[in-house]
C-alpha cells in the first residue's frame, strides 16, 4: 500500500499541482497506512519528486517511444528505488513496479516497465552520464531543478557555488529544535533526546528521526521546531524583557516563540496572520510552552497599527530556500512568483509604520532571490531616511547548514 499511496500522490501532484505535503497527508489517512508504511510512502514520494528530472533522464535512455503519464510515474518510482535507495533490492523494486502497473489498470505496459527497470538495475553502477557537464542544462538534469532556477543561482553564486546549493537541496535534511529555556536547559534537553547541540546557537539542538509531536518533551513544552536561520532572525532584533514585539506574518509561530522566550515571558508579543486556522496553531504552541505574553490576532500584514520596539516581517516569498524540506517548491513556475516583490514591499511599508522611534524592523524571507531580498530592502531604505541598515545577511544551505534565508535589520532613528 505505501507504493500505491506514493503513486497516487505523484499523480495528483502532476495532474493538479497540489502541494505535496497536503496530498500525502490526505492519502495516508484515506488509505489507513501504519506509521511504518507512511514513512516508506513519504520517502518514495518525496525522493522521486526530489530526483524527477534525473529519473526521467535514465528512463529516456532505456525506454523508447511515448509513455503514458501514469506509466512514467510508475517508472519514476521504480528508478528512484533502484538508483537512490540502498535498502530496497532491485528485484523487489522491479516486481513491485510491475504489480503497480497491473493494479493501476496498465497491464499492457507491465512488460515495458519490467524491461526498462531491469536494464537500469543491471547498469546501476554504470548508468549513462548526463551530458553537458559545465552547463546550466547539466545541473538542471543532474540535480532535478528547473533551468530558470539554476540560471538564477549561477548568477548569484557562480557555477561551482550553484552546484553546491543544488546538491545541498537534495541531501538529507537535519531537523533543528529550539529549547524553551523557561522550562529546561539545552544540556538537559540534549541528554533527554539524545540530540546534538548546535556549535554556535545556544539552545539549538539537532535531532534525527522520530515523531516530535508525540514526544513527551514536546508535549511538556520543552522545545519547538525551528531552523537556526529563522532563529537568528529573532536574535538579530535583540529582544529583551519588557519589550513590545509585533510579528506581522507569525504562522507557524517560531519567531513569536523565540521572542517570548528571549524576553523571559515579560512584555508583549502580538502574533498576527491572515489565516485564523494557522493562528490557532500558534496559540496552541504558546499555551503548550507557557508563553502567556503571546496574543494572536487575525490580520492582513498590510494593515498594522500601534507602536512597537521590535517589528518582525517574515514575508510571503518564493520559498526557494527551503527546497531541501519541501522538494515540490522547485516546480513552481516563475510566473507564479512575479507578484511577490510588490506584496513584500507593501508589507514592509506597513510594518515600518509600526516600529517606534528607537525601535527596529527586521525583514526576512526563506529565499535567496535578490529581487525578493536586497532589492526590496534597498528600495525601502532609499525612500525612508528615518531608517538605517544595522545588519544584513543571507544564509545558504551549503555554507551555513541552514535553510536558505535572508534577514535585514533596520533601525528607526530616535525622534523621526
mmCIF file of C-alpha atoms in Angstrom:
data_model
loop_
_atom_site.group_PDB
_atom_site.id
_atom_site.type_symbol
_atom_site.label_atom_id
_atom_site.label_comp_id
_atom_site.label_asym_id
_atom_site.label_seq_id
_atom_site.Cartn_x
_atom_site.Cartn_y
_atom_site.Cartn_z
ATOM 1 C CA UNK A 1 0.000 0.000 0.000
ATOM 2 C CA UNK A 2 2.833 2.535 0.545
ATOM 3 C CA UNK A 3 3.814 2.304 -3.126
ATOM 4 C CA UNK A 4 0.228 2.717 -4.250
ATOM 5 C CA UNK A 5 -0.040 5.753 -1.990
ATOM 6 C CA UNK A 6 3.184 7.259 -3.351
ATOM 7 C CA UNK A 7 1.999 6.666 -6.916
ATOM 8 C CA UNK A 8 -1.363 8.297 -6.282
ATOM 9 C CA UNK A 9 0.379 11.251 -4.641
ATOM 10 C CA UNK A 10 2.673 11.642 -7.657
ATOM 11 C CA UNK A 11 -0.304 11.556 -9.999
ATOM 12 C CA UNK A 12 -2.201 14.191 -8.027
ATOM 13 C CA UNK A 13 0.849 16.406 -7.833
ATOM 14 C CA UNK A 14 1.463 16.078 -11.576
ATOM 15 C CA UNK A 15 -2.171 16.457 -12.581
ATOM 16 C CA UNK A 16 -3.443 19.072 -10.123
ATOM 17 C CA UNK A 17 -0.268 20.846 -8.997
ATOM 18 C CA UNK A 18 -1.355 20.237 -5.404
ATOM 19 C CA UNK A 19 1.119 20.848 -2.581
ATOM 20 C CA UNK A 20 2.917 17.599 -1.814
ATOM 21 C CA UNK A 21 2.541 17.594 1.967
ATOM 22 C CA UNK A 22 -1.222 18.136 1.821
ATOM 23 C CA UNK A 23 -1.630 15.462 -0.838
ATOM 24 C CA UNK A 24 0.390 12.851 1.008
ATOM 25 C CA UNK A 25 -1.201 13.562 4.394
ATOM 26 C CA UNK A 26 -4.681 13.150 2.931
ATOM 27 C CA UNK A 27 -3.784 9.912 1.127
ATOM 28 C CA UNK A 28 -2.075 8.364 4.147
ATOM 29 C CA UNK A 29 -5.226 8.997 6.168
ATOM 30 C CA UNK A 30 -7.529 7.742 3.399
ATOM 31 C CA UNK A 31 -5.532 4.544 2.894
ATOM 32 C CA UNK A 32 -5.122 3.862 6.627
ATOM 33 C CA UNK A 33 -1.353 3.401 6.460
ATOM 34 C CA UNK A 34 0.608 2.306 9.515
ATOM 35 C CA UNK A 35 3.422 4.516 10.798
ATOM 36 C CA UNK A 36 5.994 2.322 9.068
ATOM 37 C CA UNK A 37 4.135 2.297 5.751
ATOM 38 C CA UNK A 38 3.538 6.052 5.994
ATOM 39 C CA UNK A 39 7.280 6.594 6.361
ATOM 40 C CA UNK A 40 8.001 4.470 3.272
ATOM 41 C CA UNK A 41 5.317 6.219 1.212
ATOM 42 C CA UNK A 42 6.767 9.594 2.182
ATOM 43 C CA UNK A 43 10.294 8.522 1.349
ATOM 44 C CA UNK A 44 9.270 7.223 -2.080
ATOM 45 C CA UNK A 45 7.096 10.216 -2.916
ATOM 46 C CA UNK A 46 9.437 12.976 -1.774
ATOM 47 C CA UNK A 47 12.528 11.174 -3.048
ATOM 48 C CA UNK A 48 11.006 10.803 -6.505
ATOM 49 C CA UNK A 49 9.982 14.475 -6.560
ATOM 50 C CA UNK A 50 13.492 15.404 -5.499
ATOM 51 C CA UNK A 51 15.147 13.464 -8.316
ATOM 52 C CA UNK A 52 12.476 13.555 -11.033
ATOM 53 C CA UNK A 53 14.484 15.036 -13.889
ATOM 54 C CA UNK A 54 17.359 12.604 -13.363
ATOM 55 C CA UNK A 55 14.918 9.683 -13.137
ATOM 56 C CA UNK A 56 13.388 10.853 -16.418
ATOM 57 C CA UNK A 57 16.850 11.045 -17.983
ATOM 58 C CA UNK A 58 17.565 7.403 -17.119
ATOM 59 C CA UNK A 59 14.105 6.329 -18.263
ATOM 60 C CA UNK A 60 14.686 8.085 -21.577
ATOM 61 C CA UNK A 61 17.896 6.133 -22.144
ATOM 62 C CA UNK A 62 16.196 2.752 -21.808
ATOM 63 C CA UNK A 63 12.587 3.336 -22.887
ATOM 64 C CA UNK A 64 11.664 4.067 -26.492
ATOM 65 C CA UNK A 65 8.572 5.886 -27.635
ATOM 66 C CA UNK A 66 5.971 7.951 -25.836
ATOM 67 C CA UNK A 67 4.960 6.900 -22.329
ATOM 68 C CA UNK A 68 1.564 7.383 -20.782
ATOM 69 C CA UNK A 69 1.821 9.779 -17.785
ATOM 70 C CA UNK A 70 0.901 7.207 -15.149
ATOM 71 C CA UNK A 71 3.291 4.641 -16.591
ATOM 72 C CA UNK A 72 6.028 7.259 -16.419
ATOM 73 C CA UNK A 73 5.127 7.878 -12.756
ATOM 74 C CA UNK A 74 5.446 4.145 -12.062
ATOM 75 C CA UNK A 75 8.832 4.094 -13.782
ATOM 76 C CA UNK A 76 9.954 7.143 -11.816
ATOM 77 C CA UNK A 77 9.115 5.406 -8.548
ATOM 78 C CA UNK A 78 10.951 2.300 -9.695
ATOM 79 C CA UNK A 79 14.056 4.195 -10.806
ATOM 80 C CA UNK A 80 14.145 6.098 -7.519
ATOM 81 C CA UNK A 81 14.108 2.836 -5.571
ATOM 82 C CA UNK A 82 16.824 1.264 -7.714
ATOM 83 C CA UNK A 83 19.194 4.210 -8.060
ATOM 84 C CA UNK A 84 18.722 6.290 -4.916
ATOM 85 C CA UNK A 85 17.991 3.787 -2.135
ATOM 86 C CA UNK A 86 20.182 1.087 -0.636
ATOM 87 C CA UNK A 87 17.693 -0.965 1.378
ATOM 88 C CA UNK A 88 15.308 -1.900 -1.431
ATOM 89 C CA UNK A 89 16.650 -4.774 -3.591
ATOM 90 C CA UNK A 90 16.493 -4.213 -7.329
ATOM 91 C CA UNK A 91 14.329 -7.298 -7.832
ATOM 92 C CA UNK A 92 11.804 -6.013 -5.275
ATOM 93 C CA UNK A 93 11.674 -2.582 -6.908
ATOM 94 C CA UNK A 94 11.088 -4.171 -10.334
ATOM 95 C CA UNK A 95 8.471 -6.664 -9.158
ATOM 96 C CA UNK A 96 6.536 -4.086 -7.151
ATOM 97 C CA UNK A 97 6.539 -1.682 -10.094
ATOM 98 C CA UNK A 98 5.121 -4.371 -12.391
ATOM 99 C CA UNK A 99 2.402 -5.084 -9.821
ATOM 100 C CA UNK A 100 1.633 -1.360 -9.631
ATOM 101 C CA UNK A 101 1.116 -1.381 -13.393
ATOM 102 C CA UNK A 102 -1.421 -4.160 -13.172
ATOM 103 C CA UNK A 103 -3.231 -2.699 -10.147
ATOM 104 C CA UNK A 104 -3.436 0.689 -11.846
ATOM 105 C CA UNK A 105 -5.068 -0.818 -14.940
ATOM 106 C CA UNK A 106 -1.983 -0.663 -17.162
ATOM 107 C CA UNK A 107 -1.243 -4.381 -17.522
ATOM 108 C CA UNK A 108 -0.357 -3.771 -21.177
ATOM 109 C CA UNK A 109 2.657 -1.712 -20.003
ATOM 110 C CA UNK A 110 3.881 -4.280 -17.454
ATOM 111 C CA UNK A 111 6.371 -5.818 -19.886
ATOM 112 C CA UNK A 112 7.868 -2.455 -20.764
ATOM 113 C CA UNK A 113 8.169 -1.434 -17.102
ATOM 114 C CA UNK A 114 9.797 -4.773 -16.287
ATOM 115 C CA UNK A 115 12.303 -4.471 -19.144
ATOM 116 C CA UNK A 116 13.270 -0.842 -18.524
ATOM 117 C CA UNK A 117 13.751 -1.247 -14.776
ATOM 118 C CA UNK A 118 15.705 -4.475 -15.161
ATOM 119 C CA UNK A 119 18.079 -2.764 -17.591
ATOM 120 C CA UNK A 120 18.538 0.148 -15.202
ATOM 121 C CA UNK A 121 19.108 -2.295 -12.335
ATOM 122 C CA UNK A 122 21.714 -4.226 -14.332
ATOM 123 C CA UNK A 123 23.556 -0.963 -15.056
ATOM 124 C CA UNK A 124 23.033 0.597 -11.625
ATOM 125 C CA UNK A 125 26.766 1.166 -11.136
ATOM 126 C CA UNK A 126 27.433 2.258 -14.707
ATOM 127 C CA UNK A 127 24.480 4.387 -15.703
ATOM 128 C CA UNK A 128 24.899 6.878 -18.569
ATOM 129 C CA UNK A 129 26.218 10.281 -17.556
ATOM 130 C CA UNK A 130 24.177 13.417 -18.032
ATOM 131 C CA UNK A 131 25.730 15.287 -20.989
ATOM 132 C CA UNK A 132 26.907 18.888 -20.973
ATOM 133 C CA UNK A 133 28.914 18.954 -17.752
ATOM 134 C CA UNK A 134 29.772 22.582 -17.007
ATOM 135 C CA UNK A 135 26.479 23.935 -18.326
ATOM 136 C CA UNK A 136 23.322 25.094 -16.591
ATOM 137 C CA UNK A 137 21.437 22.393 -18.506
ATOM 138 C CA UNK A 138 23.643 19.709 -16.946
ATOM 139 C CA UNK A 139 22.970 20.968 -13.426
ATOM 140 C CA UNK A 140 19.253 21.189 -14.142
ATOM 141 C CA UNK A 141 19.046 17.484 -15.010
ATOM 142 C CA UNK A 142 21.688 16.151 -12.614
ATOM 143 C CA UNK A 143 20.061 17.794 -9.590
ATOM 144 C CA UNK A 144 16.465 17.922 -10.882
ATOM 145 C CA UNK A 145 15.928 21.679 -10.607
ATOM 146 C CA UNK A 146 14.261 23.786 -13.308
ATOM 147 C CA UNK A 147 16.601 25.581 -15.680
ATOM 148 C CA UNK A 148 15.409 29.091 -14.743
ATOM 149 C CA UNK A 149 16.234 28.435 -11.083
ATOM 150 C CA UNK A 150 19.669 27.029 -11.914
ATOM 151 C CA UNK A 151 20.497 30.092 -14.007
ATOM 152 C CA UNK A 152 19.497 32.447 -11.198
ATOM 153 C CA UNK A 153 21.718 30.532 -8.778
ATOM 154 C CA UNK A 154 24.667 30.635 -11.161
ATOM 155 C CA UNK A 155 24.233 34.407 -11.482
ATOM 156 C CA UNK A 156 24.366 34.715 -7.688
ATOM 157 C CA UNK A 157 26.953 32.127 -6.670
ATOM 158 C CA UNK A 158 28.831 31.167 -9.815
ATOM 159 C CA UNK A 159 28.772 27.673 -11.328
ATOM 160 C CA UNK A 160 30.526 25.796 -8.513
ATOM 161 C CA UNK A 161 28.587 27.618 -5.822
ATOM 162 C CA UNK A 162 25.301 26.911 -7.582
ATOM 163 C CA UNK A 163 26.148 23.211 -7.809
ATOM 164 C CA UNK A 164 26.833 23.110 -4.060
ATOM 165 C CA UNK A 165 23.454 24.677 -3.311
ATOM 166 C CA UNK A 166 21.667 22.218 -5.603
ATOM 167 C CA UNK A 167 23.446 19.269 -4.009
ATOM 168 C CA UNK A 168 22.547 20.548 -0.543
ATOM 169 C CA UNK A 169 18.910 20.863 -1.628
ATOM 170 C CA UNK A 170 18.888 17.128 -2.425
ATOM 171 C CA UNK A 171 20.799 15.997 0.671
ATOM 172 C CA UNK A 172 19.178 14.622 3.851
ATOM 173 C CA UNK A 173 17.828 17.494 5.923
ATOM 174 C CA UNK A 174 18.659 17.828 9.610
ATOM 175 C CA UNK A 175 15.868 18.780 11.983
ATOM 176 C CA UNK A 176 16.629 21.566 14.426
ATOM 177 C CA UNK A 177 14.748 22.327 17.601
ATOM 178 C CA UNK A 178 14.979 25.304 19.937
ATOM 179 C CA UNK A 179 14.968 24.884 23.714
ATOM 180 C CA UNK A 180 12.283 26.520 25.809
ATOM 181 C CA UNK A 181 14.757 27.836 28.355
ATOM 182 C CA UNK A 182 11.879 28.928 30.596
ATOM 183 C CA UNK A 183 11.291 25.238 31.390
ATOM 184 C CA UNK A 184 14.572 23.418 30.850
ATOM 185 C CA UNK A 185 18.189 23.775 29.736
ATOM 186 C CA UNK A 186 19.667 22.785 26.418
ATOM 187 C CA UNK A 187 22.001 20.400 28.243
ATOM 188 C CA UNK A 188 19.118 18.570 29.911
ATOM 189 C CA UNK A 189 17.073 18.503 26.721
ATOM 190 C CA UNK A 190 20.002 17.220 24.658
ATOM 191 C CA UNK A 191 20.544 14.409 27.159
ATOM 192 C CA UNK A 192 16.838 13.501 27.207
ATOM 193 C CA UNK A 193 16.521 13.388 23.405
ATOM 194 C CA UNK A 194 19.995 12.167 22.522
ATOM 195 C CA UNK A 195 20.375 15.325 20.439
ATOM 196 C CA UNK A 196 23.461 17.153 19.214
ATOM 197 C CA UNK A 197 23.984 20.755 20.309
ATOM 198 C CA UNK A 198 24.418 23.433 17.649
ATOM 199 C CA UNK A 199 28.043 24.681 17.559
ATOM 200 C CA UNK A 200 27.059 28.373 17.544
ATOM 201 C CA UNK A 201 23.463 28.992 18.631
ATOM 202 C CA UNK A 202 22.829 28.433 22.317
ATOM 203 C CA UNK A 203 19.721 26.360 22.968
ATOM 204 C CA UNK A 204 19.573 24.954 19.425
ATOM 205 C CA UNK A 205 19.749 21.167 19.034
ATOM 206 C CA UNK A 206 19.916 18.836 16.035
ATOM 207 C CA UNK A 207 17.741 15.741 16.227
ATOM 208 C CA UNK A 208 17.170 12.828 13.877
ATOM 209 C CA UNK A 209 14.032 10.878 13.056
ATOM 210 C CA UNK A 210 11.016 10.418 15.270
ATOM 211 C CA UNK A 211 7.538 11.831 15.657
ATOM 212 C CA UNK A 212 8.267 15.015 17.587
ATOM 213 C CA UNK A 213 4.631 15.977 18.048
ATOM 214 C CA UNK A 214 4.122 12.871 20.191
ATOM 215 C CA UNK A 215 7.373 13.151 22.132
ATOM 216 C CA UNK A 216 6.891 13.721 25.861
ATOM 217 C CA UNK A 217 9.353 16.621 25.853
ATOM 218 C CA UNK A 218 7.354 18.314 23.086
ATOM 219 C CA UNK A 219 4.035 17.827 24.869
ATOM 220 C CA UNK A 220 5.617 19.279 28.013
ATOM 221 C CA UNK A 221 6.552 22.390 26.063
ATOM 222 C CA UNK A 222 10.297 21.932 26.379
ATOM 223 C CA UNK A 223 11.047 22.773 22.731
ATOM 224 C CA UNK A 224 9.702 23.834 19.352
ATOM 225 C CA UNK A 225 10.936 23.111 15.830
ATOM 226 C CA UNK A 226 12.749 25.980 14.104
ATOM 227 C CA UNK A 227 15.663 26.253 11.685
ATOM 228 C CA UNK A 228 18.740 28.096 13.001
ATOM 229 C CA UNK A 229 18.479 30.763 10.269
ATOM 230 C CA UNK A 230 14.912 31.639 11.264
ATOM 231 C CA UNK A 231 16.002 31.710 14.902
ATOM 232 C CA UNK A 232 18.854 34.064 14.049
ATOM 233 C CA UNK A 233 16.295 36.473 12.590
ATOM 234 C CA UNK A 234 14.797 36.957 16.035
ATOM 235 C CA UNK A 235 18.168 37.097 17.793
ATOM 236 C CA UNK A 236 19.195 39.851 15.371
ATOM 237 C CA UNK A 237 16.414 42.025 16.803
ATOM 238 C CA UNK A 238 17.830 41.588 20.352
ATOM 239 C CA UNK A 239 14.511 41.141 22.205
ATOM 240 C CA UNK A 240 14.656 41.916 25.921
ATOM 241 C CA UNK A 241 12.225 41.529 28.839
ATOM 242 C CA UNK A 242 9.519 44.178 28.857
ATOM 243 C CA UNK A 243 9.644 44.964 25.144
ATOM 244 C CA UNK A 244 6.671 45.222 22.795
ATOM 245 C CA UNK A 245 7.031 42.965 19.763
ATOM 246 C CA UNK A 246 4.889 42.705 16.630
ATOM 247 C CA UNK A 247 5.177 39.637 14.400
ATOM 248 C CA UNK A 248 3.199 40.592 11.289
ATOM 249 C CA UNK A 249 3.302 37.202 9.499
ATOM 250 C CA UNK A 250 3.521 34.968 12.533
ATOM 251 C CA UNK A 251 2.378 31.472 11.483
ATOM 252 C CA UNK A 252 3.586 28.854 12.287
ATOM 253 C CA UNK A 253 4.802 30.804 15.319
ATOM 254 C CA UNK A 254 8.506 30.075 15.685
ATOM 255 C CA UNK A 255 9.607 33.706 15.704
ATOM 256 C CA UNK A 256 6.954 34.709 18.227
ATOM 257 C CA UNK A 257 8.009 31.803 20.445
ATOM 258 C CA UNK A 258 11.686 32.752 20.155
ATOM 259 C CA UNK A 259 10.960 36.379 21.037
ATOM 260 C CA UNK A 260 8.790 35.487 24.051
ATOM 261 C CA UNK A 261 11.421 33.089 25.407
ATOM 262 C CA UNK A 262 14.229 35.634 24.930
ATOM 263 C CA UNK A 263 12.032 38.170 26.778
ATOM 264 C CA UNK A 264 11.629 35.704 29.679
ATOM 265 C CA UNK A 265 7.872 35.843 29.121
ATOM 266 C CA UNK A 266 7.826 39.507 30.188
ATOM 267 C CA UNK A 267 6.464 42.201 27.880
ATOM 268 C CA UNK A 268 4.131 41.552 24.953
ATOM 269 C CA UNK A 269 4.228 39.720 21.611
ATOM 270 C CA UNK A 270 1.397 40.314 19.151
ATOM 271 C CA UNK A 271 1.347 37.482 16.615
ATOM 272 C CA UNK A 272 -0.667 38.364 13.507
ATOM 273 C CA UNK A 273 -1.523 36.346 10.441
ATOM 274 C CA UNK A 274 -4.087 36.452 7.670
ATOM 275 C CA UNK A 275 -5.063 32.830 8.403
ATOM 276 C CA UNK A 276 -7.114 32.261 11.523
ATOM 277 C CA UNK A 277 -6.604 28.500 11.262
ATOM 278 C CA UNK A 278 -2.834 28.924 11.312
ATOM 279 C CA UNK A 279 -3.095 31.308 14.261
ATOM 280 C CA UNK A 280 -4.828 28.556 16.204
ATOM 281 C CA UNK A 281 -1.641 26.523 15.818
ATOM 282 C CA UNK A 282 0.403 29.472 17.089
ATOM 283 C CA UNK A 283 -1.821 29.813 20.136
ATOM 284 C CA UNK A 284 -1.660 26.072 20.784
ATOM 285 C CA UNK A 285 2.137 26.252 20.730
ATOM 286 C CA UNK A 286 2.208 29.258 23.039
ATOM 287 C CA UNK A 287 -0.104 27.503 25.516
ATOM 288 C CA UNK A 288 1.946 24.310 25.354
ATOM 289 C CA UNK A 289 5.130 26.201 26.224
ATOM 290 C CA UNK A 290 3.572 28.522 28.798
ATOM 291 C CA UNK A 291 4.235 31.684 26.781
ATOM 292 C CA UNK A 292 1.474 33.837 28.220
ATOM 293 C CA UNK A 293 2.697 37.122 26.699
ATOM 294 C CA UNK A 294 1.765 35.996 23.170
ATOM 295 C CA UNK A 295 -1.539 37.319 21.846
ATOM 296 C CA UNK A 296 -2.841 36.219 18.444
ATOM 297 C CA UNK A 297 -4.833 38.399 16.075
ATOM 298 C CA UNK A 298 -6.137 37.628 12.588
ATOM 299 C CA UNK A 299 -4.987 40.494 10.396
ATOM 300 C CA UNK A 300 -3.590 41.267 6.961
ATOM 301 C CA UNK A 301 0.104 42.150 7.265
ATOM 302 C CA UNK A 302 -0.535 45.300 5.218
ATOM 303 C CA UNK A 303 -2.807 46.639 7.946
ATOM 304 C CA UNK A 304 -0.680 47.320 11.003
ATOM 305 C CA UNK A 305 -1.441 49.576 13.952
ATOM 306 C CA UNK A 306 0.331 50.647 17.145
ATOM 307 C CA UNK A 307 3.971 51.266 18.015
ATOM 308 C CA UNK A 308 6.411 48.517 18.903
ATOM 309 C CA UNK A 309 10.033 48.161 19.968
ATOM 310 C CA UNK A 310 10.540 45.299 17.506
ATOM 311 C CA UNK A 311 8.626 44.536 14.317
ATOM 312 C CA UNK A 312 9.263 41.182 12.622
ATOM 313 C CA UNK A 313 8.216 40.934 8.968
ATOM 314 C CA UNK A 314 8.887 37.416 7.694
ATOM 315 C CA UNK A 315 7.046 37.989 4.439
ATOM 316 C CA UNK A 316 5.436 35.562 1.950
ATOM 317 C CA UNK A 317 8.087 34.553 -0.561
ATOM 318 C CA UNK A 318 9.076 32.039 -3.224
ATOM 319 C CA UNK A 319 10.344 29.624 -0.545
ATOM 320 C CA UNK A 320 13.327 28.563 -2.669
ATOM 321 C CA UNK A 321 15.484 28.431 0.451
ATOM 322 C CA UNK A 322 13.502 25.510 1.884
ATOM 323 C CA UNK A 323 13.544 23.243 -1.176
ATOM 324 C CA UNK A 324 15.523 20.666 0.808
ATOM 325 C CA UNK A 325 12.491 20.296 3.118
ATOM 326 C CA UNK A 326 9.785 20.851 0.502
ATOM 327 C CA UNK A 327 11.044 19.448 -2.807
ATOM 328 C CA UNK A 328 7.899 20.401 -4.719
ATOM 329 C CA UNK A 329 8.724 24.116 -4.345
ATOM 330 C CA UNK A 330 11.307 23.755 -7.128
ATOM 331 C CA UNK A 331 8.464 23.098 -9.576
ATOM 332 C CA UNK A 332 6.769 26.461 -9.082
ATOM 333 C CA UNK A 333 6.619 28.464 -12.294
ATOM 334 C CA UNK A 334 8.492 31.786 -12.446
ATOM 335 C CA UNK A 335 5.221 33.469 -13.404
ATOM 336 C CA UNK A 336 3.751 32.381 -10.054
ATOM 337 C CA UNK A 337 6.425 34.429 -8.298
ATOM 338 C CA UNK A 338 6.114 37.655 -10.288
ATOM 339 C CA UNK A 339 3.657 39.322 -7.907
ATOM 340 C CA UNK A 340 5.685 38.613 -4.760
ATOM 341 C CA UNK A 341 8.048 41.635 -4.725
ATOM 342 C CA UNK A 342 5.156 44.113 -4.857
ATOM 343 C CA UNK A 343 3.413 42.336 -1.978
ATOM 344 C CA UNK A 344 6.646 42.137 0.003
ATOM 345 C CA UNK A 345 7.252 45.873 -0.445
ATOM 346 C CA UNK A 346 3.697 46.629 0.713
ATOM 347 C CA UNK A 347 4.105 44.565 3.851
ATOM 348 C CA UNK A 348 7.463 46.164 4.611
ATOM 349 C CA UNK A 349 5.980 49.651 4.281
ATOM 350 C CA UNK A 350 3.144 48.771 6.665
ATOM 351 C CA UNK A 351 5.498 47.087 9.134
ATOM 352 C CA UNK A 352 7.750 50.149 9.135
ATOM 353 C CA UNK A 353 4.886 52.342 10.308
ATOM 354 C CA UNK A 354 4.533 50.165 13.397
ATOM 355 C CA UNK A 355 8.140 50.478 14.588
ATOM 356 C CA UNK A 356 8.546 53.101 17.304
ATOM 357 C CA UNK A 357 11.372 55.674 17.107
ATOM 358 C CA UNK A 358 14.439 53.945 18.503
ATOM 359 C CA UNK A 359 12.942 50.547 17.630
ATOM 360 C CA UNK A 360 13.938 48.058 14.981
ATOM 361 C CA UNK A 361 12.378 46.408 11.968
ATOM 362 C CA UNK A 362 13.534 43.009 10.721
ATOM 363 C CA UNK A 363 12.615 41.966 7.181
ATOM 364 C CA UNK A 364 13.175 38.304 6.315
ATOM 365 C CA UNK A 365 12.380 35.641 3.722
ATOM 366 C CA UNK A 366 13.115 31.945 3.266
ATOM 367 C CA UNK A 367 14.620 32.501 -0.172
ATOM 368 C CA UNK A 368 17.915 33.625 -1.661
ATOM 369 C CA UNK A 369 16.441 35.570 -4.609
ATOM 370 C CA UNK A 370 17.817 39.107 -4.642
ATOM 371 C CA UNK A 371 14.635 40.539 -6.175
ATOM 372 C CA UNK A 372 12.795 39.417 -3.023
ATOM 373 C CA UNK A 373 15.561 40.360 -0.624
ATOM 374 C CA UNK A 374 18.134 43.144 -1.000
ATOM 375 C CA UNK A 375 16.203 44.709 -3.894
ATOM 376 C CA UNK A 376 13.233 45.187 -1.537
ATOM 377 C CA UNK A 377 15.200 46.486 1.436
ATOM 378 C CA UNK A 378 17.471 48.744 -0.652
ATOM 379 C CA UNK A 379 14.452 50.366 -2.305
ATOM 380 C CA UNK A 380 12.803 50.803 1.090
ATOM 381 C CA UNK A 381 15.876 52.406 2.677
ATOM 382 C CA UNK A 382 16.256 54.779 -0.270
ATOM 383 C CA UNK A 383 12.733 56.081 0.431
ATOM 384 C CA UNK A 384 12.989 56.134 4.227
ATOM 385 C CA UNK A 385 15.880 58.167 5.656
ATOM 386 C CA UNK A 386 14.414 57.598 9.138
ATOM 387 C CA UNK A 387 15.706 54.025 8.892
ATOM 388 C CA UNK A 388 19.280 52.808 8.735
ATOM 389 C CA UNK A 389 20.575 49.332 7.972
ATOM 390 C CA UNK A 390 22.080 47.635 11.020
ATOM 391 C CA UNK A 391 22.580 44.082 9.751
ATOM 392 C CA UNK A 392 22.075 42.182 6.505
ATOM 393 C CA UNK A 393 22.786 38.522 5.898
ATOM 394 C CA UNK A 394 21.926 35.690 3.511
ATOM 395 C CA UNK A 395 22.124 32.117 4.814
ATOM 396 C CA UNK A 396 22.934 29.236 2.457
ATOM 397 C CA UNK A 397 22.308 25.501 2.994
ATOM 398 C CA UNK A 398 25.727 24.548 1.632
ATOM 399 C CA UNK A 399 27.643 27.161 3.650
ATOM 400 C CA UNK A 400 25.673 27.535 6.875
ATOM 401 C CA UNK A 401 23.906 24.176 7.054
ATOM 402 C CA UNK A 402 20.590 26.015 7.373
ATOM 403 C CA UNK A 403 17.653 26.814 5.168
ATOM 404 C CA UNK A 404 18.318 29.418 2.510
ATOM 405 C CA UNK A 405 17.308 32.597 4.312
ATOM 406 C CA UNK A 406 17.650 36.359 4.222
ATOM 407 C CA UNK A 407 17.380 38.905 7.018
ATOM 408 C CA UNK A 408 17.856 42.629 7.182
ATOM 409 C CA UNK A 409 17.645 44.562 10.449
ATOM 410 C CA UNK A 410 16.813 48.231 10.022
ATOM 411 C CA UNK A 411 16.748 50.602 12.999
ATOM 412 C CA UNK A 412 14.422 53.558 13.207
ATOM 413 C CA UNK A 413 16.219 56.698 14.348
ATOM 414 C CA UNK A 414 15.085 58.388 17.542
ATOM 415 C CA UNK A 415 12.799 61.381 17.089
ATOM 416 C CA UNK A 416 11.933 60.526 13.476
#
